[in-house]
């Protein structure tokens, strides 16, 4: 009997699916609180695809202020939508539609190089952005941001760069 590929085992939580994603979002200020709030742009632009495991978090939009994760075509995206990517729609990115039809699982990378996909949202005052690891996939040691911040398992052990101040 051939084992099922990872993500297809009955004991895995949530199946993988292609989610729609956007390259940008708009920032507005809430008049009641004075805080910045992300919102979908009036003009969505190209709709990209991201392959993710379905979880309770994928049932709502996610905004990425840092570099953002990669879409299947290799473009950095800033918003993940809670809807399935549909490659036949007019606004669909042709590169993503082609990669979905091929059954791609991740963005194309330089020959033999895959970037680490770890992202963390530090729980620090005055630090509002999600940060992503820029090291290669399967690297040794802690994750590292381009600015020098590090973390091992999540926001609880995130250490910002020396120029961080509250």
mmCIF file of C-alpha atoms in Angstrom:
data_model
loop_
_atom_site.group_PDB
_atom_site.id
_atom_site.type_symbol
_atom_site.label_atom_id
_atom_site.label_comp_id
_atom_site.label_asym_id
_atom_site.label_seq_id
_atom_site.Cartn_x
_atom_site.Cartn_y
_atom_site.Cartn_z
ATOM 1 C CA UNK A 1 0.000 0.000 0.000
ATOM 2 C CA UNK A 2 1.384 3.414 -0.998
ATOM 3 C CA UNK A 3 1.347 6.002 1.814
ATOM 4 C CA UNK A 4 -0.685 9.118 1.208
ATOM 5 C CA UNK A 5 1.334 12.311 0.635
ATOM 6 C CA UNK A 6 1.623 14.742 3.525
ATOM 7 C CA UNK A 7 -1.550 16.816 3.851
ATOM 8 C CA UNK A 8 -3.692 13.921 2.622
ATOM 9 C CA UNK A 9 -3.494 11.666 5.657
ATOM 10 C CA UNK A 10 -6.762 11.172 7.537
ATOM 11 C CA UNK A 11 -5.150 12.294 10.813
ATOM 12 C CA UNK A 12 -4.022 15.668 9.375
ATOM 13 C CA UNK A 13 -6.199 18.589 10.433
ATOM 14 C CA UNK A 14 -7.652 20.474 7.520
ATOM 15 C CA UNK A 15 -7.154 19.838 3.839
ATOM 16 C CA UNK A 16 -5.018 21.977 1.559
ATOM 17 C CA UNK A 17 -6.744 24.327 -0.844
ATOM 18 C CA UNK A 18 -5.951 27.294 -3.062
ATOM 19 C CA UNK A 19 -6.935 30.601 -1.460
ATOM 20 C CA UNK A 20 -7.342 33.910 -3.298
ATOM 21 C CA UNK A 21 -4.797 36.628 -2.451
ATOM 22 C CA UNK A 22 -4.172 40.302 -3.337
ATOM 23 C CA UNK A 23 -1.002 42.330 -3.836
ATOM 24 C CA UNK A 24 -2.125 45.268 -1.713
ATOM 25 C CA UNK A 25 -4.531 46.599 0.897
ATOM 26 C CA UNK A 26 -5.628 50.070 1.995
ATOM 27 C CA UNK A 27 -5.102 51.625 5.426
ATOM 28 C CA UNK A 28 -7.780 53.779 7.024
ATOM 29 C CA UNK A 29 -8.046 55.415 10.437
ATOM 30 C CA UNK A 30 -10.957 54.418 12.646
ATOM 31 C CA UNK A 31 -12.610 57.724 13.668
ATOM 32 C CA UNK A 32 -13.815 56.287 16.981
ATOM 33 C CA UNK A 33 -10.511 54.821 18.176
ATOM 34 C CA UNK A 34 -7.980 56.683 16.047
ATOM 35 C CA UNK A 35 -6.259 53.375 15.242
ATOM 36 C CA UNK A 36 -5.133 52.263 11.789
ATOM 37 C CA UNK A 37 -7.253 49.563 10.190
ATOM 38 C CA UNK A 38 -6.534 47.475 7.118
ATOM 39 C CA UNK A 39 -9.254 47.094 4.524
ATOM 40 C CA UNK A 40 -9.637 45.645 1.068
ATOM 41 C CA UNK A 41 -8.756 48.086 -1.709
ATOM 42 C CA UNK A 42 -11.517 49.541 -3.896
ATOM 43 C CA UNK A 43 -9.707 48.156 -6.968
ATOM 44 C CA UNK A 44 -8.648 44.579 -6.199
ATOM 45 C CA UNK A 45 -6.207 44.205 -9.089
ATOM 46 C CA UNK A 46 -4.913 40.753 -10.017
ATOM 47 C CA UNK A 47 -6.189 37.915 -7.854
ATOM 48 C CA UNK A 48 -3.415 35.476 -6.982
ATOM 49 C CA UNK A 49 -3.425 31.965 -5.494
ATOM 50 C CA UNK A 50 -1.860 30.626 -2.280
ATOM 51 C CA UNK A 51 -1.936 26.951 -1.312
ATOM 52 C CA UNK A 52 -2.566 26.579 2.413
ATOM 53 C CA UNK A 53 -3.976 24.117 4.879
ATOM 54 C CA UNK A 54 -7.522 25.094 5.826
ATOM 55 C CA UNK A 55 -7.677 26.167 9.490
ATOM 56 C CA UNK A 56 -9.990 28.366 11.585
ATOM 57 C CA UNK A 57 -7.633 31.292 10.763
ATOM 58 C CA UNK A 58 -8.260 30.869 7.033
ATOM 59 C CA UNK A 59 -11.949 31.678 7.544
ATOM 60 C CA UNK A 60 -11.132 35.396 7.685
ATOM 61 C CA UNK A 61 -8.882 37.783 5.774
ATOM 62 C CA UNK A 62 -5.227 38.006 6.736
ATOM 63 C CA UNK A 63 -3.158 41.150 6.119
ATOM 64 C CA UNK A 64 0.643 41.062 5.842
ATOM 65 C CA UNK A 65 2.479 44.357 6.451
ATOM 66 C CA UNK A 66 5.951 42.943 5.961
ATOM 67 C CA UNK A 67 7.230 41.559 2.687
ATOM 68 C CA UNK A 68 4.318 39.109 2.637
ATOM 69 C CA UNK A 69 4.219 35.486 1.537
ATOM 70 C CA UNK A 70 4.544 34.341 -2.060
ATOM 71 C CA UNK A 71 1.653 33.578 -4.389
ATOM 72 C CA UNK A 72 2.059 30.556 -6.661
ATOM 73 C CA UNK A 73 3.340 32.794 -9.476
ATOM 74 C CA UNK A 74 6.155 34.149 -7.257
ATOM 75 C CA UNK A 75 4.570 37.545 -6.475
ATOM 76 C CA UNK A 76 4.559 38.762 -2.859
ATOM 77 C CA UNK A 77 0.991 39.184 -1.635
ATOM 78 C CA UNK A 78 -0.327 41.374 1.182
ATOM 79 C CA UNK A 79 -3.851 39.967 1.711
ATOM 80 C CA UNK A 80 -5.097 36.381 1.920
ATOM 81 C CA UNK A 81 -8.833 36.150 1.345
ATOM 82 C CA UNK A 82 -11.079 33.475 2.908
ATOM 83 C CA UNK A 83 -12.350 32.371 -0.520
ATOM 84 C CA UNK A 84 -11.147 29.790 -3.014
ATOM 85 C CA UNK A 85 -9.024 30.952 -5.952
ATOM 86 C CA UNK A 86 -10.897 30.589 -9.244
ATOM 87 C CA UNK A 87 -8.523 30.590 -12.200
ATOM 88 C CA UNK A 88 -11.292 31.064 -14.762
ATOM 89 C CA UNK A 89 -12.233 34.554 -13.519
ATOM 90 C CA UNK A 90 -11.137 37.604 -15.545
ATOM 91 C CA UNK A 91 -9.146 39.125 -12.664
ATOM 92 C CA UNK A 92 -7.218 35.892 -11.961
ATOM 93 C CA UNK A 93 -3.446 36.073 -12.339
ATOM 94 C CA UNK A 94 -2.572 34.016 -15.438
ATOM 95 C CA UNK A 95 0.633 32.723 -13.812
ATOM 96 C CA UNK A 96 -1.245 31.508 -10.729
ATOM 97 C CA UNK A 97 -4.034 29.984 -12.850
ATOM 98 C CA UNK A 98 -1.434 28.029 -14.834
ATOM 99 C CA UNK A 99 0.349 26.841 -11.678
ATOM 100 C CA UNK A 100 -2.967 25.770 -10.065
ATOM 101 C CA UNK A 101 -3.839 23.783 -13.205
ATOM 102 C CA UNK A 102 -0.418 22.080 -12.911
ATOM 103 C CA UNK A 103 -1.122 21.249 -9.243
ATOM 104 C CA UNK A 104 1.740 23.403 -7.921
ATOM 105 C CA UNK A 105 2.210 23.515 -4.168
ATOM 106 C CA UNK A 106 4.539 26.500 -3.765
ATOM 107 C CA UNK A 107 5.963 29.505 -5.594
ATOM 108 C CA UNK A 108 8.780 28.944 -8.066
ATOM 109 C CA UNK A 109 12.186 29.664 -6.580
ATOM 110 C CA UNK A 110 15.677 29.971 -7.974
ATOM 111 C CA UNK A 111 17.005 26.605 -9.128
ATOM 112 C CA UNK A 112 17.471 24.419 -6.053
ATOM 113 C CA UNK A 113 16.561 27.218 -3.605
ATOM 114 C CA UNK A 114 13.405 27.432 -1.515
ATOM 115 C CA UNK A 115 12.885 30.248 0.957
ATOM 116 C CA UNK A 116 11.763 29.527 4.507
ATOM 117 C CA UNK A 117 8.046 30.288 4.779
ATOM 118 C CA UNK A 118 8.001 31.082 8.519
ATOM 119 C CA UNK A 119 6.079 34.253 9.434
ATOM 120 C CA UNK A 120 5.534 35.665 12.940
ATOM 121 C CA UNK A 121 3.499 38.568 14.317
ATOM 122 C CA UNK A 122 5.564 39.827 17.282
ATOM 123 C CA UNK A 123 3.563 40.697 20.370
ATOM 124 C CA UNK A 124 5.570 43.842 21.169
ATOM 125 C CA UNK A 125 4.286 47.367 21.841
ATOM 126 C CA UNK A 126 4.796 49.584 18.828
ATOM 127 C CA UNK A 127 5.652 46.643 16.552
ATOM 128 C CA UNK A 128 2.593 46.138 14.364
ATOM 129 C CA UNK A 129 3.944 44.246 11.354
ATOM 130 C CA UNK A 130 4.215 40.586 10.540
ATOM 131 C CA UNK A 131 7.774 39.583 9.760
ATOM 132 C CA UNK A 132 9.005 36.721 7.627
ATOM 133 C CA UNK A 133 12.182 34.657 7.659
ATOM 134 C CA UNK A 134 14.526 35.363 4.759
ATOM 135 C CA UNK A 135 16.783 32.313 5.247
ATOM 136 C CA UNK A 136 16.621 29.257 2.973
ATOM 137 C CA UNK A 137 14.131 26.485 3.725
ATOM 138 C CA UNK A 138 15.361 23.879 6.236
ATOM 139 C CA UNK A 139 18.010 26.227 7.638
ATOM 140 C CA UNK A 140 19.766 25.535 10.928
ATOM 141 C CA UNK A 141 19.173 27.705 13.971
ATOM 142 C CA UNK A 142 16.538 30.375 14.595
ATOM 143 C CA UNK A 143 14.521 32.184 11.935
ATOM 144 C CA UNK A 144 15.940 35.602 10.986
ATOM 145 C CA UNK A 145 14.403 38.739 9.482
ATOM 146 C CA UNK A 146 16.271 40.877 6.942
ATOM 147 C CA UNK A 147 16.665 43.502 9.694
ATOM 148 C CA UNK A 148 18.261 40.989 12.094
ATOM 149 C CA UNK A 149 15.345 40.057 14.374
ATOM 150 C CA UNK A 150 15.225 36.377 15.378
ATOM 151 C CA UNK A 151 12.739 33.807 16.696
ATOM 152 C CA UNK A 152 12.646 30.053 17.190
ATOM 153 C CA UNK A 153 9.046 29.008 17.742
ATOM 154 C CA UNK A 154 6.760 32.046 17.735
ATOM 155 C CA UNK A 155 6.019 35.572 18.953
ATOM 156 C CA UNK A 156 6.843 34.682 22.562
ATOM 157 C CA UNK A 157 10.570 34.318 21.769
ATOM 158 C CA UNK A 158 10.905 37.016 19.068
ATOM 159 C CA UNK A 159 13.971 39.211 19.582
ATOM 160 C CA UNK A 160 13.976 42.438 17.519
ATOM 161 C CA UNK A 161 17.050 44.149 16.115
ATOM 162 C CA UNK A 162 19.184 46.479 18.223
ATOM 163 C CA UNK A 163 17.474 49.588 16.806
ATOM 164 C CA UNK A 164 14.005 48.594 18.067
ATOM 165 C CA UNK A 165 12.416 50.968 20.577
ATOM 166 C CA UNK A 166 8.934 51.183 22.055
#
